[in-house]
Coordinates of N, CA and C in Angstrom, one line a residue:
X1 N 0.8 -1.2 0.0 CA 0.0 0.0 0.0 C 0.9 1.2 0.0
X2 N 0.7 2.2 -0.9 CA 1.4 3.4 -1.0 C 0.6 4.5 -0.3
X3 N 1.3 5.4 0.3 CA 0.6 6.5 1.1 C 1.0 7.9 0.6
X4 N 0.0 8.7 0.5 CA 0.1 10.2 0.3 C -0.5 10.8 1.5
X5 N -0.2 12.1 1.7 CA -0.8 12.7 2.9 C -2.3 12.6 3.0
X6 N -2.7 11.8 4.0 CA -4.1 11.6 4.3 C -4.8 10.7 3.3
X7 N -4.1 10.1 2.4 CA -4.7 9.1 1.4 C -3.9 7.9 1.4
X8 N -4.5 6.7 1.5 CA -3.9 5.4 1.3 C -4.5 4.7 0.1
X9 N -3.7 4.0 -0.6 CA -4.2 3.3 -1.8 C -4.2 1.8 -1.6
X10 N -5.2 1.1 -2.1 CA -5.2 -0.3 -2.2 C -5.5 -0.8 -3.6
X11 N -5.1 -2.0 -3.9 CA -5.4 -2.6 -5.2 C -6.3 -3.8 -5.0
X12 N -7.3 -3.9 -5.7 CA -8.2 -5.1 -5.8 C -8.1 -5.6 -7.2
X13 N -7.7 -6.8 -7.4 CA -7.6 -7.4 -8.7 C -8.2 -8.8 -8.7
X14 N -8.9 -9.1 -9.8 CA -9.6 -10.4 -10.0 C -9.5 -10.8 -11.5
X15 N -8.5 -11.6 -11.8 CA -8.3 -12.0 -13.2 C -7.9 -10.8 -14.0
X16 N -8.7 -10.5 -15.0 CA -8.4 -9.4 -16.0 C -8.8 -8.0 -15.5
X17 N -9.6 -8.0 -14.5 CA -10.1 -6.7 -14.1 C -9.6 -6.3 -12.7
X18 N -9.5 -5.0 -12.4 CA -9.0 -4.6 -11.1 C -9.4 -3.1 -10.9
X19 N -9.1 -2.7 -9.7 CA -9.3 -1.3 -9.4 C -8.3 -0.9 -8.2
X20 N -8.0 0.4 -8.3 CA -7.2 1.0 -7.2 C -8.2 1.9 -6.4
X21 N -8.2 1.8 -5.1 CA -9.0 2.6 -4.3 C -8.2 3.6 -3.5
X22 N -8.7 4.8 -3.4 CA -8.0 5.8 -2.6 C -8.9 6.1 -1.4
X23 N -8.4 5.7 -0.2 CA -9.1 5.9 1.1 C -8.6 7.2 1.7
X24 N -9.5 8.1 2.0 CA -9.1 9.4 2.6 C -9.4 9.4 4.0
X25 N -8.5 9.8 4.9 CA -8.7 9.8 6.3 C -9.9 10.5 6.7
X26 N -10.8 9.9 7.5 CA -12.0 10.5 8.0 C -13.2 10.5 7.0
X27 N -13.0 9.9 5.8 CA -14.1 9.8 4.9 C -14.5 8.3 4.6
X28 N -15.8 8.0 4.6 CA -16.2 6.6 4.5 C -16.1 6.0 3.1
X29 N -16.2 6.8 2.0 CA -16.3 6.3 0.7 C -15.0 6.6 -0.1
X30 N -14.4 5.6 -0.7 CA -13.1 5.8 -1.4 C -13.4 6.3 -2.8
X31 N -12.4 6.9 -3.4 CA -12.3 7.1 -4.9 C -11.8 5.8 -5.5
X32 N -12.1 5.7 -6.8 CA -11.6 4.5 -7.5 C -11.2 4.7 -8.9
X33 N -10.2 3.9 -9.3 CA -9.7 3.9 -10.7 C -9.9 2.5 -11.2
X34 N -10.7 2.2 -12.2 CA -10.9 0.8 -12.6 C -10.1 0.6 -13.9
X35 N -9.7 -0.7 -14.1 CA -8.9 -1.0 -15.3 C -9.2 -2.5 -15.7
X36 N -8.8 -2.8 -16.9 CA -8.7 -4.2 -17.3 C -7.3 -4.5 -17.9
X37 N -6.9 -5.7 -17.8 CA -5.6 -6.0 -18.4 C -5.7 -6.3 -19.9
X38 N -4.7 -5.8 -20.6 CA -4.6 -6.1 -22.0 C -3.2 -6.5 -22.3
X39 N -3.0 -7.8 -22.1 CA -1.7 -8.4 -22.2 C -1.0 -8.4 -20.9
X40 N 0.2 -8.9 -20.9 CA 1.0 -9.1 -19.7 C 1.4 -7.8 -19.0
X41 N 1.8 -6.8 -19.9 CA 2.4 -5.6 -19.4 C 1.6 -4.3 -19.8
X42 N 0.3 -4.4 -19.9 CA -0.5 -3.3 -20.3 C -1.9 -3.3 -19.6
X43 N -2.3 -2.1 -19.1 CA -3.7 -2.0 -18.6 C -4.4 -0.9 -19.4
X44 N -5.8 -1.1 -19.5 CA -6.6 -0.1 -20.0 C -7.4 0.5 -18.9
X45 N -7.2 1.8 -18.6 CA -7.9 2.5 -17.5 C -9.2 3.0 -18.1
X46 N -10.3 2.5 -17.6 CA -11.6 2.8 -18.2 C -12.5 3.7 -17.3
X47 N -12.1 4.0 -16.1 CA -12.9 4.9 -15.2 C -12.1 5.4 -14.0
X48 N -12.3 6.7 -13.7 CA -11.9 7.3 -12.5 C -13.1 7.9 -11.8
X49 N -13.5 7.4 -10.7 CA -14.7 7.9 -10.0 C -14.4 8.4 -8.6
X50 N -15.0 9.5 -8.3 CA -14.8 10.1 -7.0 C -16.2 10.4 -6.4
X51 N -16.5 9.9 -5.2 CA -17.8 10.2 -4.6 C -18.0 11.7 -4.4
X52 N -19.2 12.1 -4.3 CA -19.5 13.5 -4.1 C -18.8 14.1 -2.9
X53 N -18.7 13.3 -1.8 CA -18.0 13.7 -0.6 C -16.6 14.1 -0.7
X54 N -15.9 13.6 -1.8 CA -14.5 13.8 -2.1 C -14.3 14.7 -3.2
X55 N -15.3 15.2 -3.9 CA -15.1 16.1 -5.1 C -14.3 17.3 -4.7
X56 N -13.4 17.7 -5.5 CA -12.6 18.9 -5.3 C -11.5 18.8 -4.3
X57 N -11.2 17.5 -3.9 CA -10.2 17.3 -2.9 C -8.9 16.8 -3.5
X58 N -8.9 16.6 -4.8 CA -7.7 16.1 -5.5 C -7.5 14.6 -5.5
X59 N -8.5 13.9 -5.1 CA -8.4 12.4 -5.0 C -8.3 11.8 -6.4
X60 N -9.0 12.4 -7.4 CA -8.9 11.9 -8.8 C -7.5 12.0 -9.3
X61 N -6.9 13.2 -9.1 CA -5.5 13.4 -9.5 C -4.5 12.5 -8.7
X62 N -4.8 12.3 -7.4 CA -4.0 11.4 -6.6 C -4.0 9.9 -7.2
X63 N -5.2 9.5 -7.6 CA -5.3 8.2 -8.2 C -4.6 8.1 -9.5
X64 N -4.7 9.1 -10.3 CA -3.9 9.1 -11.6 C -2.4 9.0 -11.3
X65 N -1.9 9.8 -10.4 CA -0.5 9.8 -10.1 C -0.1 8.4 -9.5
X66 N -1.0 7.9 -8.7 CA -0.6 6.6 -8.1 C -0.5 5.5 -9.2
X67 N -1.4 5.4 -10.2 CA -1.4 4.4 -11.2 C -0.1 4.6 -12.1
X68 N 0.3 5.8 -12.3 CA 1.5 6.1 -13.1 C 2.7 5.6 -12.3
X69 N 2.7 5.9 -11.0 CA 3.8 5.4 -10.1 C 3.9 3.9 -10.1
X70 N 2.7 3.2 -10.0 CA 2.7 1.8 -10.0 C 3.2 1.2 -11.4
X71 N 2.8 1.9 -12.5 CA 3.3 1.4 -13.8 C 4.8 1.5 -13.9
X72 N 5.3 2.5 -13.4 CA 6.8 2.6 -13.4 C 7.5 1.6 -12.5
X73 N 6.9 1.4 -11.4 CA 7.5 0.4 -10.4 C 7.4 -1.0 -10.9
X74 N 6.2 -1.3 -11.5 CA 5.9 -2.7 -11.9 C 6.1 -3.0 -13.3
X75 N 6.5 -2.0 -14.1 CA 6.9 -2.3 -15.5 C 5.7 -2.5 -16.5
X76 N 4.6 -1.8 -16.3 CA 3.5 -1.9 -17.3 C 3.2 -0.6 -17.9
X77 N 2.4 -0.6 -19.0 CA 2.0 0.7 -19.6 C 0.5 0.8 -19.4
X78 N 0.0 2.1 -19.6 CA -1.4 2.4 -19.4 C -1.9 3.0 -20.7
X79 N -3.1 2.5 -21.0 CA -3.9 3.1 -22.1 C -5.0 3.8 -21.5
X80 N -5.1 5.1 -21.6 CA -6.2 5.9 -20.9 C -7.5 6.0 -21.7
X81 N -8.4 5.0 -21.5 CA -9.7 5.1 -22.1 C -10.6 6.1 -21.4
X82 N -10.3 6.4 -20.1 CA -11.1 7.3 -19.3 C -10.7 8.7 -19.7
X83 N -11.7 9.6 -20.0 CA -11.4 11.0 -20.4 C -10.6 11.7 -19.3
X84 N -10.9 11.4 -18.0 CA -10.2 12.1 -16.9 C -8.7 11.8 -17.0
X85 N -8.4 10.5 -17.1 CA -7.0 10.1 -17.1 C -6.3 10.6 -18.4
X86 N -7.0 10.6 -19.5 CA -6.4 11.1 -20.7 C -6.1 12.6 -20.6
X87 N -7.0 13.3 -19.9 CA -6.8 14.8 -19.7 C -5.6 15.0 -18.8
X88 N -5.5 14.2 -17.7 CA -4.3 14.3 -16.8 C -3.0 14.0 -17.5
X89 N -3.0 13.0 -18.4 CA -1.8 12.6 -19.2 C -1.4 13.8 -20.1
X90 N -2.3 14.5 -20.7 CA -2.0 15.6 -21.5 C -1.4 16.7 -20.7
X91 N -1.8 16.9 -19.5 CA -1.2 17.9 -18.6 C 0.1 17.5 -18.0
X92 N 0.5 16.2 -18.1 CA 1.7 15.7 -17.5 C 2.5 15.0 -18.6
X93 N 3.1 15.7 -19.5 CA 3.9 15.0 -20.6 C 5.0 14.1 -20.0
X94 N 5.4 14.3 -18.8 CA 6.5 13.4 -18.2 C 5.9 12.0 -17.9
X95 N 4.6 11.8 -18.1 CA 4.1 10.4 -17.9 C 4.2 9.6 -19.2
X96 N 4.7 10.2 -20.3 CA 4.8 9.5 -21.6 C 5.6 8.2 -21.6
X97 N 6.4 8.0 -20.6 CA 7.2 6.8 -20.5 C 6.3 5.6 -20.1
X98 N 5.1 5.8 -19.5 CA 4.2 4.7 -19.2 C 2.8 4.9 -19.7
X99 N 2.4 6.1 -20.1 CA 1.0 6.3 -20.6 C 1.1 6.4 -22.1
X100 N 0.4 5.6 -22.7 CA 0.3 5.5 -24.2 C -0.5 6.7 -24.8
X101 N 0.0 7.3 -25.9 CA -0.8 8.3 -26.5 C -2.1 7.8 -27.1
X102 N -3.1 8.7 -27.1 CA -4.4 8.4 -27.7 C -4.3 8.4 -29.2

């Protein structure tokens, strides 16, 4: 589990599908980033969701940064099918080593 200030991340994976959860201190509902595997070293991120109680807190951006960090550490690439992640990738050209262009 990786930690950011006030946020902890967990991974739930079942076969080809998975999700990263962002748990914020003092909040009951986590944010989530869902994906499916596409080959041994590639994931397709299809959704970043943040509950209303966490909107505007940066949890979506934290999830995006976390999956990029995981890709670098574990040696996989990311195809951003989710518009939010695609937008974040455009704002962060330094992610090009692990985020595939659209």
